[in-house]
Each structure stands twice: as structure tokens, then as C-alpha cells.
């Protein structure tokens, strides 16, 4: 990875996404919508044995595709560190690999494995109950971890938006609100 980062040409920096841009704000809000869908619909599907047909089947493949795209977008999104905006692709890659890359990959790999297992078992309404139970028990622990990681992603997106749009007084109120939600959530 270090060799690939060192070999990136300077022209590649033209594709860096400014974290203050309108695109990044819309993309972050879209991420929140997809994340809210994942956190509400997936447990419902697993708990009540909902068949994967129609729109549910489409979203069972489109959400992992979205999160896979998200990994690539994160490799191109600038970031602030110590009040300084970093827009060099090599620095962005290094920072992302040190922070959120592994959790993001863990979530996406889990999503793709669940989708492939679902298709392999014919999980379209007439799938075997034993395959669903096997998937549920084997991936159950990992899904709890994935849920925690996704909540961390929500916290990160809200923090980015708060950093961009709130002054110091409002930021203090936002931090207190986050702390309260964290206490009540646990």
C-alpha cells in the first residue's frame, strides 16, 4: 500500500473531494440515509424471516455496492487535522488506512458474504430455514460488531457536519447532546 501511495501522480490530486464541498455534504447525508436503512431494515429481515424479493432484494445488493463505493470515495476525500486541510492523495490514503479503512472493509465484506450466502442458498422466499439459521448464528456476533462500527460512522458524519456548520457555543451543546445519546443508548 505504501508503494502505491508513493507512486500516485500529481494529476490524481485533481480528483480530491473537498470535505467542505456541496458534493461531500450531499454524499454524507445520502450515507446517513443508507445507514439508517441498514440499521433498521436488516434486523427486521433477519428477525421475521422476510423473503428477499422485489425492492428488498434490490437493496440487499445495492447497499453493499454503495458501501464499496464509499471506500473508494474515502480514499479521495480530503480531511482536516489540526485545523489544516489535507488534500494530497498520498496523505489522504495514509490517514484513511490508519483510521477507518479496516472497519469499513470489515463491514463491506460482511455485507457481501451475507448476500452471496443468501443467493447461494436460494434465499428468495423459499430458501431453506437451516441456511438462514446458520447465517444468523455464524454472523450474529459479527453483525453486532458491524452495528457498532456503523454507529461510529454515524457519529463521524455528524461530527464532520457539526465541525463545518456550528460555532463554538452550538458545538458545546452538540457535544452534550451526543454524550446524552451515548449514555442512554448504552
Short mmCIF file of C-alpha atoms in Angstrom, two decimals, residues 25-132:
data_model
loop_
_atom_site.label_atom_id
_atom_site.label_comp_id
_atom_site.label_asym_id
_atom_site.label_seq_id
_atom_site.Cartn_x
_atom_site.Cartn_y
_atom_site.Cartn_z
CA UNK A 25 -22.37 17.24 2.19
CA UNK A 26 -24.95 15.58 -0.09
CA UNK A 27 -22.91 12.38 -0.11
CA UNK A 28 -22.69 12.37 3.70
CA UNK A 29 -26.44 12.85 4.01
CA UNK A 30 -27.00 10.05 1.48
CA UNK A 31 -24.70 7.86 3.59
CA UNK A 32 -26.83 8.60 6.63
CA UNK A 33 -30.00 7.57 4.76
CA UNK A 34 -28.42 4.31 3.56
CA UNK A 35 -27.05 3.68 7.03
CA UNK A 36 -30.44 4.30 8.65
CA UNK A 37 -31.96 1.84 6.18
CA UNK A 38 -29.29 -0.77 7.00
CA UNK A 39 -29.70 -0.35 10.74
CA UNK A 40 -33.49 -0.65 10.66
CA UNK A 41 -34.37 -2.99 7.80
CA UNK A 42 -31.63 -5.62 8.15
CA UNK A 43 -32.57 -6.61 11.71
CA UNK A 44 -36.24 -6.71 10.64
CA UNK A 45 -35.40 -9.02 7.71
CA UNK A 46 -33.36 -11.36 9.88
CA UNK A 47 -35.79 -11.42 12.82
CA UNK A 48 -39.01 -12.02 10.88
CA UNK A 49 -37.69 -14.14 8.04
CA UNK A 50 -38.73 -11.64 5.37
CA UNK A 51 -38.22 -13.07 1.86
CA UNK A 52 -35.68 -11.26 -0.29
CA UNK A 53 -37.92 -10.36 -3.22
CA UNK A 54 -38.66 -7.14 -5.01
CA UNK A 55 -37.21 -3.96 -3.55
CA UNK A 56 -35.75 -5.83 -0.58
CA UNK A 57 -33.74 -8.00 -2.98
CA UNK A 58 -32.57 -4.95 -4.91
CA UNK A 59 -31.47 -3.13 -1.76
CA UNK A 60 -29.76 -6.25 -0.42
CA UNK A 61 -27.32 -5.84 -3.32
CA UNK A 62 -27.32 -2.07 -3.75
CA UNK A 63 -26.38 -1.21 -0.16
CA UNK A 64 -23.17 -3.28 -0.19
CA UNK A 65 -22.38 -1.72 -3.57
CA UNK A 66 -22.90 1.74 -2.06
CA UNK A 67 -20.59 0.98 0.88
CA UNK A 68 -17.97 -0.44 -1.50
CA UNK A 69 -18.10 2.82 -3.47
CA UNK A 70 -17.83 4.64 -0.16
CA UNK A 71 -14.43 3.06 0.47
CA UNK A 72 -13.13 4.43 -2.84
CA UNK A 73 -14.64 7.86 -2.18
CA UNK A 74 -12.96 7.97 1.23
CA UNK A 75 -9.60 7.44 -0.48
CA UNK A 76 -10.26 10.69 -2.37
CA UNK A 77 -11.81 12.85 0.36
CA UNK A 78 -9.62 15.50 1.97
CA UNK A 79 -9.59 15.87 5.73
CA UNK A 80 -8.75 18.34 8.46
CA UNK A 81 -6.07 17.59 11.01
CA UNK A 82 -5.03 20.22 13.50
CA UNK A 83 -7.09 22.81 11.63
CA UNK A 84 -5.18 22.18 8.37
CA UNK A 85 -6.93 20.84 5.27
CA UNK A 86 -5.01 17.94 3.72
CA UNK A 87 -5.72 17.35 0.03
CA UNK A 88 -2.69 15.34 -1.10
CA UNK A 89 -3.83 11.87 -2.22
CA UNK A 90 -0.86 10.17 -0.55
CA UNK A 91 -1.63 11.81 2.81
CA UNK A 92 -5.34 11.03 2.46
CA UNK A 93 -4.63 7.37 1.70
CA UNK A 94 -2.29 7.06 4.64
CA UNK A 95 -4.77 8.69 7.03
CA UNK A 96 -7.71 6.61 5.82
CA UNK A 97 -5.73 3.37 6.05
CA UNK A 98 -4.71 4.24 9.61
CA UNK A 99 -8.22 5.14 10.77
CA UNK A 100 -11.40 3.86 9.08
CA UNK A 101 -10.21 1.58 6.26
CA UNK A 102 -10.21 -1.71 8.20
CA UNK A 103 -13.59 -1.14 9.91
CA UNK A 104 -15.13 -0.11 6.58
CA UNK A 105 -13.73 -3.17 4.81
CA UNK A 106 -14.96 -5.44 7.64
CA UNK A 107 -18.49 -4.08 7.25
CA UNK A 108 -18.49 -4.36 3.46
CA UNK A 109 -17.03 -7.87 3.44
CA UNK A 110 -19.71 -8.98 5.90
CA UNK A 111 -22.42 -7.47 3.68
CA UNK A 112 -21.09 -9.19 0.55
CA UNK A 113 -20.68 -12.56 2.31
CA UNK A 114 -24.24 -12.38 3.63
CA UNK A 115 -25.51 -11.54 0.14
CA UNK A 116 -23.60 -14.35 -1.53
CA UNK A 117 -24.71 -16.86 1.11
CA UNK A 118 -28.26 -15.68 0.67
CA UNK A 119 -28.14 -16.17 -3.11
CA UNK A 120 -26.30 -19.48 -2.86
CA UNK A 121 -28.97 -20.82 -0.54
CA UNK A 122 -31.80 -19.67 -2.75
CA UNK A 123 -32.97 -17.19 -0.12
CA UNK A 124 -35.73 -15.63 -2.22
CA UNK A 125 -38.75 -16.57 -0.22
CA UNK A 126 -38.45 -20.35 -0.46
CA UNK A 127 -34.92 -20.65 0.93
CA UNK A 128 -34.06 -23.25 3.49
CA UNK A 129 -34.66 -22.36 7.09
CA UNK A 130 -31.43 -24.10 8.13
CA UNK A 131 -29.29 -21.86 5.91
CA UNK A 132 -30.91 -18.77 7.41
#
